[in-house]
Coordinates of C-alpha atoms and ligand atoms in Angstrom, one line a residue:
M1 CA -132.8 -124.7 24.3
C2 CA -130.2 -122.0 25.0
G3 CA -130.8 -118.3 25.6
I4 CA -129.2 -115.5 23.6
I5 CA -129.1 -111.8 24.2
G6 CA -127.2 -109.0 22.3
I7 CA -127.2 -105.3 23.1
N8 CA -125.8 -102.4 21.0
S9 CA -126.0 -99.2 23.0
N10 CA -124.6 -95.8 23.7
K11 CA -123.9 -96.9 27.3
S12 CA -122.3 -99.8 29.1
V13 CA -124.2 -103.1 28.5
S14 CA -122.8 -105.7 30.8
A15 CA -125.3 -105.2 33.7
T16 CA -128.3 -105.2 31.3
I17 CA -127.0 -108.4 29.6
I18 CA -126.6 -110.1 32.9
N19 CA -130.2 -109.2 33.9
S20 CA -131.5 -110.4 30.6
L21 CA -129.7 -113.7 31.0
K22 CA -131.5 -114.2 34.3
K23 CA -134.8 -113.9 32.4
L24 CA -133.5 -116.4 29.9
E25 CA -132.5 -119.1 32.4
Y26 CA -135.7 -121.0 31.7
R27 CA -134.2 -121.9 28.4
G28 CA -131.1 -123.5 29.9
Y29 CA -129.0 -123.0 33.0
D30 CA -126.0 -125.3 33.1
S31 CA -123.6 -122.5 32.2
A32 CA -123.5 -118.8 31.1
G33 CA -121.2 -116.3 29.5
I34 CA -120.8 -112.7 28.3
A35 CA -118.5 -111.0 25.8
T36 CA -118.2 -107.2 25.2
L37 CA -116.2 -105.1 22.8
S38 CA -114.1 -102.4 24.5
N39 CA -110.8 -100.6 23.7
G40 CA -110.6 -102.6 20.4
L41 CA -110.7 -105.9 22.2
I42 CA -113.2 -108.7 22.8
N43 CA -113.6 -109.3 26.5
E44 CA -115.1 -112.7 27.3
V45 CA -116.1 -114.2 30.7
K46 CA -117.9 -117.5 31.2
S47 CA -118.9 -119.6 34.2
E48 CA -120.5 -123.0 35.0
G49 CA -123.9 -123.1 36.5
R50 CA -126.3 -120.3 37.0
V51 CA -126.0 -116.7 35.9
D52 CA -125.5 -115.7 39.5
N53 CA -122.1 -117.3 39.3
L54 CA -121.2 -115.2 36.3
E55 CA -122.5 -112.0 38.0
K56 CA -120.3 -112.7 41.0
N57 CA -117.2 -112.6 38.8
S58 CA -115.3 -109.3 39.6
I59 CA -114.3 -109.0 35.9
V60 CA -117.9 -108.9 34.9
Q61 CA -118.7 -106.4 37.6
N62 CA -116.3 -104.0 36.0
M63 CA -116.8 -105.0 32.4
E64 CA -116.8 -102.1 29.9
G65 CA -118.2 -102.0 26.4
N66 CA -121.3 -100.6 24.7
I67 CA -121.7 -103.7 22.6
G68 CA -122.1 -107.2 24.0
I69 CA -123.6 -110.6 23.7
G70 CA -124.6 -113.1 26.4
H71 CA -125.7 -116.7 26.6
V72 CA -127.3 -119.3 28.9
R73 CA -126.7 -122.9 27.9
W74 CA -128.4 -126.2 27.9
A75 CA -125.6 -128.6 26.8
T76 CA -126.0 -130.4 23.5
H77 CA -122.3 -130.9 22.4
G78 CA -119.7 -131.0 25.2
L79 CA -119.9 -131.1 28.9
P80 CA -121.7 -128.3 30.8
N81 CA -118.6 -126.5 32.0
S82 CA -117.1 -123.0 31.6
I83 CA -114.9 -124.1 28.6
N84 CA -117.9 -125.2 26.6
A85 CA -120.0 -122.3 27.8
H86 CA -120.8 -119.6 25.2
P87 CA -119.7 -117.1 23.9
H88 CA -116.9 -118.8 21.9
S89 CA -114.3 -116.4 20.6
S90 CA -111.3 -116.0 18.5
Q91 CA -109.2 -112.9 18.6
N92 CA -111.5 -111.3 16.0
V93 CA -114.9 -112.8 16.5
S94 CA -117.2 -113.9 19.4
V95 CA -120.3 -116.0 18.9
V96 CA -123.3 -117.2 21.0
H97 CA -125.5 -119.9 19.4
N98 CA -128.7 -121.8 20.0
G99 CA -129.2 -124.9 17.9
I100 CA -127.1 -127.8 16.6
I101 CA -124.5 -127.7 13.7
E102 CA -124.7 -131.1 12.2
N103 CA -121.6 -130.9 10.0
S104 CA -119.4 -129.5 12.8
T105 CA -117.0 -132.5 12.7
L106 CA -116.2 -132.0 9.0
L107 CA -115.9 -128.2 9.3
K108 CA -113.6 -128.6 12.3
K109 CA -111.2 -130.9 10.3
F110 CA -111.2 -128.3 7.5
L111 CA -110.4 -125.5 9.9
L112 CA -107.8 -127.4 11.9
A113 CA -106.0 -128.0 8.5
R114 CA -105.9 -124.2 8.1
G115 CA -104.3 -123.8 11.5
H116 CA -107.2 -122.8 13.6
K117 CA -106.9 -123.8 17.3
F118 CA -110.0 -125.1 19.1
K119 CA -110.5 -124.8 22.9
S120 CA -113.9 -126.5 23.4
Q121 CA -115.8 -129.7 22.6
T122 CA -118.7 -127.7 21.2
D123 CA -120.1 -127.6 17.7
T124 CA -120.5 -123.8 18.0
E125 CA -116.8 -123.1 18.0
V126 CA -116.6 -124.1 14.3
I127 CA -118.7 -121.0 13.5
V128 CA -116.2 -118.7 15.2
H129 CA -113.3 -120.0 13.2
L130 CA -115.3 -120.3 9.9
I131 CA -116.2 -116.6 10.1
T132 CA -112.6 -115.7 11.0
E133 CA -111.4 -117.7 8.0
N134 CA -113.9 -116.1 5.6
L135 CA -113.2 -112.6 6.9
K136 CA -109.7 -113.0 5.5
T137 CA -111.1 -112.7 2.0
E138 CA -114.7 -111.3 2.2
N139 CA -116.4 -108.2 3.6
I140 CA -118.6 -108.7 6.6
I141 CA -121.9 -109.4 4.7
D142 CA -120.3 -111.9 2.3
S143 CA -118.4 -113.6 5.1
I144 CA -121.6 -114.0 7.1
K145 CA -123.5 -115.2 4.0
K146 CA -120.7 -117.7 3.1
T147 CA -120.5 -119.0 6.6
L148 CA -124.2 -119.5 7.0
K149 CA -124.4 -121.4 3.7
A150 CA -121.6 -123.8 4.9
L151 CA -123.5 -124.6 8.1
H152 CA -125.9 -127.6 8.2
G153 CA -128.4 -127.8 11.0
S154 CA -130.1 -125.2 13.1
F155 CA -128.9 -121.9 14.6
A156 CA -129.9 -118.7 16.2
L157 CA -126.6 -116.6 16.3
G158 CA -125.4 -113.4 18.0
I159 CA -121.9 -112.3 16.7
I160 CA -119.6 -109.4 17.5
F161 CA -116.4 -108.5 15.7
K162 CA -113.2 -106.9 17.0
D163 CA -112.9 -104.8 13.8
Q164 CA -116.5 -103.8 13.6
P165 CA -117.0 -101.8 16.9
D166 CA -120.5 -100.6 16.0
L167 CA -122.5 -103.7 15.1
I168 CA -123.9 -107.1 16.2
V169 CA -124.9 -109.7 13.6
G170 CA -127.8 -112.0 14.2
A171 CA -128.8 -115.0 12.1
R172 CA -131.6 -117.5 12.2
R173 CA -132.3 -121.0 10.8
G174 CA -134.6 -123.3 12.8
S175 CA -134.1 -121.6 16.2
P176 CA -136.0 -118.5 17.1
L177 CA -134.4 -115.0 17.1
A178 CA -135.9 -111.6 17.6
V179 CA -134.6 -108.0 17.3
G180 CA -135.8 -105.4 19.8
Y181 CA -135.8 -101.6 19.4
G182 CA -134.9 -99.3 22.3
P183 CA -134.0 -95.6 23.0
N184 CA -130.4 -95.2 21.5
E185 CA -129.9 -98.9 21.7
N186 CA -131.1 -102.1 19.9
Y187 CA -131.3 -105.7 21.0
L188 CA -131.0 -109.3 19.8
G189 CA -132.8 -112.0 21.8
S190 CA -134.0 -115.6 21.6
D191 CA -137.5 -114.6 22.2
S192 CA -139.8 -111.7 23.1
Y193 CA -139.7 -112.7 26.8
A194 CA -136.0 -111.9 27.0
L195 CA -136.6 -108.5 25.4
K196 CA -140.0 -107.5 27.0
S197 CA -138.4 -105.8 30.0
M198 CA -136.5 -103.4 27.6
T199 CA -138.9 -102.9 24.7
N200 CA -142.3 -103.9 23.3
K201 CA -141.2 -103.3 19.7
I202 CA -140.0 -106.5 18.2
T203 CA -139.1 -107.9 14.8
Y204 CA -138.8 -111.7 14.3
L205 CA -136.3 -113.1 11.9
N206 CA -137.4 -115.9 9.6
D207 CA -135.3 -118.9 8.7
G208 CA -132.4 -118.0 6.4
E209 CA -132.4 -114.3 7.3
F210 CA -129.7 -112.4 9.1
C211 CA -129.4 -108.9 10.4
I212 CA -127.0 -106.1 11.4
V213 CA -127.9 -104.5 14.6
K214 CA -126.5 -101.0 15.2
K215 CA -127.5 -98.8 18.1
N216 CA -129.7 -96.5 16.1
H217 CA -130.9 -98.8 13.2
V218 CA -131.1 -102.4 12.1
E219 CA -130.7 -103.9 8.6
F220 CA -132.2 -107.2 7.5
F221 CA -130.9 -109.5 4.7
N222 CA -132.1 -112.7 3.1
D223 CA -129.8 -115.7 2.7
D224 CA -128.5 -114.2 -0.5
G225 CA -127.3 -111.1 1.3
V226 CA -130.1 -109.0 -0.3
K227 CA -131.5 -106.3 2.0
I228 CA -135.1 -106.9 3.0
N229 CA -137.7 -104.9 4.9
K230 CA -139.3 -106.5 8.0
K231 CA -142.3 -105.5 10.1
V232 CA -142.0 -104.1 13.6
L233 CA -144.6 -105.7 16.0
E234 CA -145.8 -104.0 19.1
L235 CA -146.1 -106.7 21.9
S236 CA -149.0 -106.7 24.2
S237 CA -148.1 -103.9 26.7
E238 CA -149.5 -105.8 29.7
E239 CA -146.0 -106.4 31.2
E240 CA -146.8 -109.3 33.6
K241 CA -144.8 -108.5 36.7
Y242 CA -144.6 -112.2 37.2
D243 CA -142.9 -113.2 40.4
K244 CA -143.3 -115.9 43.1
G245 CA -145.2 -113.6 45.5
E246 CA -145.6 -115.5 48.7
Y247 CA -144.9 -118.9 47.1
K248 CA -141.6 -120.8 47.6
H249 CA -141.5 -121.8 43.9
F250 CA -143.1 -120.7 40.7
M251 CA -144.4 -124.2 40.3
A252 CA -146.3 -123.9 43.6
K253 CA -147.8 -120.6 42.4
E254 CA -148.7 -122.0 39.0
I255 CA -150.5 -125.1 40.6
E256 CA -152.5 -122.8 42.8
E257 CA -153.3 -120.4 39.9
Q258 CA -155.2 -123.1 38.0
P259 CA -158.7 -122.1 39.1
L260 CA -157.9 -118.6 37.8
T261 CA -156.2 -119.7 34.6
I262 CA -159.0 -122.1 33.8
K263 CA -161.5 -119.4 34.5
N264 CA -159.6 -117.1 32.1
G265 CA -159.7 -119.7 29.4
I266 CA -163.4 -120.3 29.9
D267 CA -164.1 -116.6 29.9
E268 CA -162.1 -116.2 26.7
Y269 CA -163.9 -118.9 24.8
I270 CA -167.4 -119.3 26.3
D271 CA -170.0 -116.9 24.7
T272 CA -172.4 -116.9 27.6
A273 CA -174.9 -114.5 26.0
N274 CA -175.3 -116.9 23.1
N275 CA -174.7 -120.0 25.1
D276 CA -172.0 -120.9 22.5
I277 CA -168.3 -121.2 22.1
N278 CA -166.8 -118.1 20.5
I279 CA -164.5 -119.9 18.1
Y280 CA -166.3 -118.3 15.2
N281 CA -163.4 -117.7 12.8
I282 CA -162.4 -121.3 12.0
P283 CA -160.9 -120.9 8.5
W284 CA -162.2 -124.1 7.1
K285 CA -165.7 -125.3 6.1
R286 CA -167.3 -128.2 8.0
D287 CA -166.9 -130.7 5.2
E288 CA -163.2 -129.7 4.6
I289 CA -162.2 -131.6 7.7
S290 CA -162.8 -135.3 8.3
S291 CA -159.9 -136.2 10.5
I292 CA -157.5 -134.6 13.0
T293 CA -153.9 -135.2 13.9
L294 CA -152.7 -133.9 17.3
V295 CA -149.0 -133.3 17.7
G296 CA -146.9 -132.3 20.7
C297 CA -144.0 -133.2 23.0
G298 CA -143.8 -134.2 26.6
T299 CA -146.7 -132.8 28.6
A300 CA -148.1 -131.3 25.4
Y301 CA -148.2 -134.8 24.0
H302 CA -150.1 -136.0 27.0
S303 CA -152.6 -133.2 26.3
C304 CA -153.0 -134.6 22.8
L305 CA -153.6 -138.1 24.1
M306 CA -156.2 -136.7 26.5
A307 CA -157.9 -134.7 23.7
K308 CA -158.2 -137.8 21.6
Y309 CA -160.7 -139.2 24.0
W310 CA -162.8 -136.1 23.9
F311 CA -162.7 -135.7 20.1
E312 CA -163.7 -139.4 19.7
E313 CA -166.5 -138.9 22.3
L314 CA -167.9 -135.6 21.0
T315 CA -167.3 -135.8 17.2
S316 CA -167.3 -138.3 14.4
L317 CA -163.8 -137.2 13.4
D318 CA -161.0 -139.8 13.0
V319 CA -158.3 -138.8 15.5
N320 CA -154.6 -139.5 15.4
V321 CA -151.9 -138.5 17.9
D322 CA -148.2 -138.2 17.2
I323 CA -145.1 -137.3 19.2
A324 CA -143.6 -134.4 17.3
S325 CA -140.1 -135.9 17.2
E326 CA -141.6 -139.1 15.6
F327 CA -144.0 -137.2 13.3
R328 CA -141.3 -135.1 11.6
Y329 CA -139.3 -138.1 10.4
K330 CA -141.9 -140.8 9.7
K331 CA -143.5 -141.5 6.3
N332 CA -146.5 -139.2 6.6
R333 CA -149.6 -139.6 4.4
F334 CA -150.6 -136.0 4.2
K335 CA -154.3 -135.7 3.6
K336 CA -156.0 -132.4 2.5
D337 CA -159.0 -133.0 4.7
N338 CA -156.9 -133.6 7.8
L339 CA -156.5 -130.8 10.4
Y340 CA -153.1 -130.8 12.1
V341 CA -153.2 -129.4 15.6
F342 CA -149.8 -128.4 17.2
V343 CA -149.9 -128.2 21.0
S344 CA -147.1 -126.3 22.7
Q345 CA -146.8 -124.1 25.8
S346 CA -143.8 -122.2 24.6
G347 CA -144.6 -122.3 20.9
E348 CA -140.9 -122.8 20.3
T349 CA -140.3 -126.5 20.8
A350 CA -138.0 -127.5 17.9
D351 CA -139.6 -130.9 17.2
T352 CA -143.1 -129.5 17.2
Y353 CA -142.1 -126.5 15.1
A354 CA -140.4 -128.8 12.6
A355 CA -143.5 -130.9 12.4
L356 CA -145.6 -127.8 11.7
D357 CA -143.0 -126.7 9.1
L358 CA -143.4 -130.0 7.4
C359 CA -147.2 -129.6 7.2
N360 CA -146.8 -126.1 5.9
K361 CA -144.5 -127.3 3.2
N362 CA -147.3 -129.8 2.2
N363 CA -150.0 -127.1 2.3
M364 CA -151.8 -128.8 5.1
K365 CA -154.4 -127.2 7.4
T366 CA -152.7 -126.2 10.7
C367 CA -153.9 -125.0 14.1
A368 CA -151.7 -124.1 17.1
V369 CA -152.8 -124.4 20.7
V370 CA -150.1 -122.4 22.5
N371 CA -149.6 -120.2 25.6
V372 CA -147.1 -117.8 24.0
I373 CA -149.0 -116.1 21.2
E374 CA -145.9 -114.3 19.8
S375 CA -144.2 -117.7 19.4
S376 CA -142.9 -119.3 16.1
I377 CA -145.5 -122.0 16.2
A378 CA -148.3 -119.5 16.6
R379 CA -146.9 -117.2 13.9
D380 CA -146.6 -120.0 11.4
S381 CA -150.0 -121.7 12.0
E382 CA -153.1 -120.8 10.0
F383 CA -155.2 -120.7 13.1
V384 CA -154.2 -120.1 16.7
L385 CA -156.1 -121.0 19.9
P386 CA -154.2 -119.3 22.8
I387 CA -154.6 -121.0 26.2
H388 CA -154.4 -117.7 28.2
C389 CA -152.5 -119.1 31.2
G390 CA -150.0 -116.2 31.6
I391 CA -146.3 -116.9 31.8
E392 CA -145.4 -120.3 33.0
I393 CA -141.9 -120.3 34.5
G394 CA -141.7 -123.7 36.3
V395 CA -140.0 -126.1 33.9
A396 CA -142.4 -128.8 34.9
S397 CA -145.6 -127.7 33.2
T398 CA -148.8 -127.6 35.4
K399 CA -151.2 -124.7 34.6
A400 CA -150.3 -124.9 30.9
F401 CA -151.3 -128.6 30.8
L402 CA -154.7 -127.9 32.2
G403 CA -154.9 -124.9 29.9
Q404 CA -154.1 -127.0 26.9
I405 CA -156.6 -129.7 27.6
L406 CA -159.2 -127.1 28.4
I407 CA -158.8 -125.5 24.9
L408 CA -158.7 -128.9 23.2
Y409 CA -161.9 -129.9 25.1
I410 CA -163.6 -126.6 24.0
L411 CA -162.5 -127.2 20.4
A412 CA -163.9 -130.7 20.5
L413 CA -167.2 -129.4 21.8
K414 CA -167.3 -126.7 19.1
L415 CA -166.5 -129.0 16.3
G416 CA -169.0 -131.6 17.6
L417 CA -171.7 -129.0 17.6
L418 CA -170.8 -127.6 14.1
R419 CA -170.7 -131.0 12.6
G420 CA -174.0 -132.1 14.1
D421 CA -172.3 -134.8 16.1
L422 CA -173.3 -133.2 19.4
E423 CA -176.9 -132.2 20.2
K424 CA -177.3 -128.5 21.2
K425 CA -179.0 -129.6 24.4
E426 CA -176.0 -131.8 25.4
F427 CA -173.6 -129.1 24.3
S428 CA -175.4 -126.6 26.5
K429 CA -175.3 -128.9 29.5
K430 CA -171.6 -129.5 29.0
L431 CA -171.0 -125.7 28.8
S432 CA -172.9 -125.2 32.0
D433 CA -170.9 -127.9 33.8
L434 CA -167.7 -126.4 32.4
K435 CA -168.4 -123.1 34.1
N436 CA -168.2 -124.8 37.5
L437 CA -164.8 -126.3 36.8
P438 CA -162.7 -123.4 38.4
K439 CA -164.6 -123.9 41.7
L440 CA -164.1 -127.7 41.6
I441 CA -160.3 -127.2 40.9
E442 CA -160.2 -124.8 43.9
E443 CA -161.8 -127.5 46.1
T444 CA -159.5 -130.2 44.8
L445 CA -156.4 -128.0 45.5
L446 CA -157.3 -128.1 49.2
I447 CA -156.2 -131.8 49.3
D448 CA -152.8 -130.8 50.4
N449 CA -151.5 -132.2 53.7
K450 CA -152.4 -135.7 52.9
I451 CA -150.6 -135.6 49.6
Q452 CA -147.5 -134.1 51.3
N453 CA -147.3 -137.1 53.7
I454 CA -148.0 -139.6 50.9
S455 CA -145.2 -138.1 48.8
Y456 CA -142.5 -139.2 51.3
T457 CA -143.2 -142.9 50.6
F458 CA -142.6 -142.3 46.9
N459 CA -139.2 -140.8 47.8
E460 CA -138.1 -143.9 49.6
A461 CA -139.1 -146.2 46.7
K462 CA -136.9 -147.4 43.8
G463 CA -139.7 -146.6 41.4
S464 CA -143.4 -146.4 41.0
M465 CA -146.2 -147.0 38.6
F466 CA -149.1 -144.8 37.6
L467 CA -152.1 -146.7 36.2
G468 CA -155.3 -145.7 34.5
R469 CA -157.8 -146.7 31.8
G470 CA -159.6 -144.6 29.2
F471 CA -158.9 -140.9 29.8
S472 CA -157.2 -141.7 33.1
Y473 CA -154.3 -143.3 31.1
P474 CA -153.0 -139.9 29.7
I475 CA -153.3 -138.4 33.1
A476 CA -151.3 -141.4 34.5
L477 CA -148.6 -140.6 32.0
E478 CA -148.6 -137.0 33.0
G479 CA -148.4 -137.8 36.7
A480 CA -145.5 -140.1 36.1
L481 CA -143.7 -137.5 34.0
K482 CA -144.1 -134.9 36.8
L483 CA -142.6 -137.2 39.4
K484 CA -139.7 -138.2 37.1
E485 CA -138.8 -134.6 36.1
L486 CA -139.1 -133.2 39.6
S487 CA -137.8 -135.9 41.9
Y488 CA -135.6 -137.8 39.5
I489 CA -137.4 -141.0 40.6
H490 CA -138.3 -143.6 38.0
A491 CA -142.0 -143.6 37.5
E492 CA -144.0 -145.2 34.7
G493 CA -147.5 -144.4 33.4
Y494 CA -149.2 -147.5 32.1
P495 CA -152.6 -148.6 30.9
A496 CA -154.1 -150.4 33.8
G497 CA -155.3 -153.3 31.6
E498 CA -151.8 -153.9 30.3
M499 CA -150.1 -154.7 33.6
K500 CA -150.8 -158.4 33.3
H501 CA -149.0 -158.5 30.0
G502 CA -145.6 -158.0 31.6
P503 CA -145.1 -155.0 33.9
L504 CA -146.8 -156.8 36.7
A505 CA -143.4 -158.5 37.2
L506 CA -142.1 -155.2 38.4
I507 CA -144.5 -155.1 41.4
E508 CA -142.8 -156.0 44.7
E509 CA -143.6 -155.6 48.4
G510 CA -144.1 -151.9 49.3
M511 CA -143.9 -150.5 45.8
P512 CA -146.0 -147.4 45.6
V513 CA -148.6 -147.6 42.7
V514 CA -151.0 -144.8 41.9
V515 CA -154.3 -146.1 40.5
L516 CA -156.6 -143.5 38.8
A517 CA -160.1 -145.0 39.0
P518 CA -162.8 -142.4 38.6
R519 CA -166.4 -143.7 38.8
D520 CA -166.5 -144.0 35.0
N521 CA -167.3 -147.0 32.8
Y522 CA -163.8 -148.3 33.4
Y523 CA -164.1 -148.2 37.2
K524 CA -164.8 -151.8 37.9
K525 CA -162.1 -153.1 35.5
T526 CA -159.5 -150.7 37.0
I527 CA -160.4 -151.8 40.5
S528 CA -159.7 -155.4 39.5
N529 CA -156.3 -154.3 38.1
M530 CA -155.7 -152.5 41.4
Q531 CA -156.4 -155.7 43.3
E532 CA -153.9 -157.6 41.1
V533 CA -151.1 -155.2 42.2
I534 CA -152.2 -155.1 45.8
A535 CA -152.1 -158.9 45.8
R536 CA -148.4 -158.7 44.9
G537 CA -147.5 -156.3 47.7
A538 CA -148.0 -152.9 46.1
K539 CA -148.9 -149.9 48.3
V540 CA -151.8 -148.4 46.2
L541 CA -152.7 -144.8 46.3
L542 CA -156.2 -144.8 44.8
I543 CA -157.4 -141.6 43.3
T544 CA -161.1 -141.5 42.5
N545 CA -164.0 -139.1 42.7
K546 CA -166.5 -138.8 45.5
S547 CA -169.5 -141.1 45.3
K548 CA -172.3 -142.5 47.5
D549 CA -171.1 -146.0 46.4
E550 CA -168.5 -147.6 48.7
I551 CA -165.2 -148.5 47.2
V552 CA -165.3 -152.3 47.0
S553 CA -161.7 -153.3 47.8
E554 CA -159.5 -153.9 50.9
N555 CA -155.8 -153.2 51.7
I556 CA -155.7 -149.9 49.8
W557 CA -152.8 -148.0 51.3
E558 CA -154.3 -144.5 50.8
T559 CA -157.4 -143.0 48.9
I560 CA -157.9 -139.5 47.6
E561 CA -161.3 -138.5 46.4
V562 CA -161.6 -135.5 44.1
E563 CA -164.9 -133.7 43.6
S564 CA -167.5 -135.3 41.4
T565 CA -168.7 -133.7 38.2
N566 CA -169.5 -134.3 34.5
E567 CA -167.2 -137.2 33.6
D568 CA -165.6 -135.2 30.8
L569 CA -164.1 -132.9 33.4
L570 CA -162.7 -135.5 35.8
P571 CA -159.3 -135.5 34.1
F572 CA -158.7 -131.9 35.2
L573 CA -159.4 -132.8 38.8
L574 CA -157.4 -136.1 38.8
T575 CA -154.3 -134.2 37.6
I576 CA -154.2 -131.9 40.7
P577 CA -153.1 -134.5 43.3
L578 CA -150.5 -135.8 40.9
Q579 CA -149.0 -132.3 40.4
K580 CA -148.8 -131.9 44.2
L581 CA -147.4 -135.4 44.7
A582 CA -144.5 -134.6 42.5
Y583 CA -144.0 -131.1 44.0
Y584 CA -143.9 -132.3 47.6
S585 CA -141.7 -135.2 46.7
A586 CA -139.1 -132.8 45.2
L587 CA -139.5 -130.3 48.0
K588 CA -138.7 -133.0 50.6
K589 CA -135.6 -134.0 48.5
G590 CA -134.5 -130.4 48.4
F591 CA -134.2 -130.4 44.6
D592 CA -134.5 -127.3 42.5
I593 CA -138.2 -127.4 41.7
D594 CA -138.4 -124.6 39.1
K595 CA -135.3 -125.7 37.3
P596 CA -134.8 -129.5 37.5
R597 CA -131.5 -130.9 36.5
N598 CA -130.8 -131.5 32.8
L599 CA -134.0 -129.9 31.6
A600 CA -135.1 -126.5 30.2
K601 CA -138.4 -124.9 29.8
S602 CA -138.4 -124.5 26.0
V603 CA -136.6 -127.3 24.1
T604 CA -135.6 -125.4 21.0
V605 CA -133.1 -128.0 19.7
E606 CA -134.0 -131.5 18.5
Ligands
LIG701 C1 -143.4 -130.5 30.9 O1 -143.5 -130.8 32.3 C2 -142.0 -130.7 30.4 N1 -141.2 -129.8 30.9 C3 -141.9 -130.9 28.9 O2 -142.3 -132.2 28.7 C4 -142.7 -130.0 28.0 O3 -144.1 -130.2 28.1 C5 -142.3 -130.3 26.5 O4 -140.9 -129.9 26.4 C6 -143.1 -129.5 25.5 O5 -142.9 -128.1 25.7 P1 -143.9 -127.1 24.9 O6 -145.3 -127.3 25.5 O7 -143.4 -125.7 25.2 O8 -143.8 -127.4 23.5

C-alpha cells in the first residue's frame, strides 16, 4: 500500500512529482521521498510524515532534473522514518517500490558478502544493490531481467539510473503499476488516480512485465526480456474535481453523499421502463451456478456477510463468505458451478486480488463488485458490477460500503428472479421500495446532534461492544470497525445471542454498548440480550426503527430510531448512525479522520 510516481519529461519534474505524491497519499502516508537525475547525479530527498514535509525541504524546492521518481510509504519492513523512506539509492541506481520482497534477508547476505553497504532496514534496498551488482556484467535489460527473476514476493517498481539519463524502468509483479502518456513526457504510476490529473491515456502492466519509459515513447517487455505490444486505454474523461467543498473532512462529505450515491447506483441498475434490473449480460446460464462464494477484506468483507443474508433470503443458492487473506491460503474445493464474487472499493487490495488470481488459475466463474472500474480486480474478473460511488478518499469506507451492499442486494434480487426463487410480484414490490431508499437515507442523516453528544461517552470508555442478530450482526461488525479505525478505541462487533457464552464477562458499570434491534423477527430476542447487558451495568445505545409498538424495556441509556421501511433495507439505515458515531468520536479526539494512523486506503500488500 505505497504510492509510486515516475516522470520523464523535457522540463523539470520535481514540482509535478510532489503534486502527484499528494494525490497518492491515500495509499500510504508515514513517509515520502523523491529522486531526480541531474548533472549526471542522482539527487535524493526523503522525509518522515506527509508529503507537505517533503515539499517544505528547500532542496526539493530547487531540485533540478527532467527525470524523477517519487514515493509515499506505508511501512511494511522497517520503521516509518526518513532513512526507511523511499527512494532507496546507490550511487548508480535509485528505486521506489510497492510490495514485499520475501527473500530480502537471503539477498542481503549475498550482497553484503560482495561489499554492498546498506543504510536502511527495508526489504526494498536489496533491489538497489542487486541491480547495481548485475549492471557490472549485464546491459540494462538483462540486468533488470536477472534482478526481477531473483526477487521472490510482490513488487511495483520505478527505477532511475545515473548512467541512463533518458529513461525510467517500471516493473510489476503482484502490485499494480500503470504507464501514462503526456505531451513530451511520459509517466509511471501506482494507479490511474495518480496519473489522471496529467493524462487519460493509460497502459497497465501485467504481472511479470517491465517497461522502459522515455519522454517520447515507452517500450514493454515480458519476463524473458522480449518486447511486447500493449494497449493504450482512454480513461473516462469525467475528471472528478473531487474536493471537500464545505466539509471539514472527506469522510463527512462521503457520509452525506450517500443519498446521491445510492440513487446513482439505483439509477444505473434499475430498468424502470421494464420494471426490471438491467443486469442483462450475466455470462453464465441459470443452471451453471448453484452456489456463490463472496470474498473481501475489512469493510468489503462485512458487505459480503451482509449479502449472505439477502442471497439466502431471495435465492435458493448456497452462499459462503470468506475473508480474502484466509481464502487465498486455505484448502479450497473449487467447484465449476460456484460463482466467486470479489468485493473491493479500490479493486487493488492485494489479498482480494490474490484470491481472484487463484480462482482464475482454476478457471472459476468470477465477478467483481468494485468502485474503481479501471482497477486490477475489475480488469481480471469475467464480470464486473461497478458500485458508481465516485472517488472515496476517506480511508474509513462509508459510501462505498452502502454502495457495495446495494449492488449485492440488487444482484441477489436479479438472481432470485432469474432462478424462479423470487416471484415477479414480490420482486416488483422490492424494486419499488428500493427506489425510496435515497430519501430514507436522507432523513436518517438528519439524526446528527444526538449522535454527536452520544459519541463523547464512547471516547471516555475503555472499550465498547456492538451487538446484533441476523443482518444486524454484519452491521454491528461494521460499526465497531469504524469506531476502531477512526478513534483508536477498542470496539467489538458480536452476535447478540453469543454474549452469554463468554463476552458478557466484559460488561462492567458504564460500559457503552450499541444494540442494533430493528423490529424484525429477531427483535424480541435481541431486546432480551440487551436487558442482560443492562442488568450488568452497561450503558445501552439502542438503534431500532420507528414503530407504533412501544419499546418494552427500561434503563436504556439512549435510543435512536431510524425510518421504517421494507426490512431488507433496514441495514442501510442502521449503518448511518454508526458512521456518524465514529466520525464525531474521532472529531472530538482531534484525530486525522481522513487518514487514520497506521492505515491506508488501498492495502496493496499482504
Ligand atoms: C474500511 O473502512 C477499511 N479502511 C478497510 O477495511 C477496507 O474496507 C479494506 O481494506 C478493503 O479495501 P477494498 O474495499 O478497497 O478492497
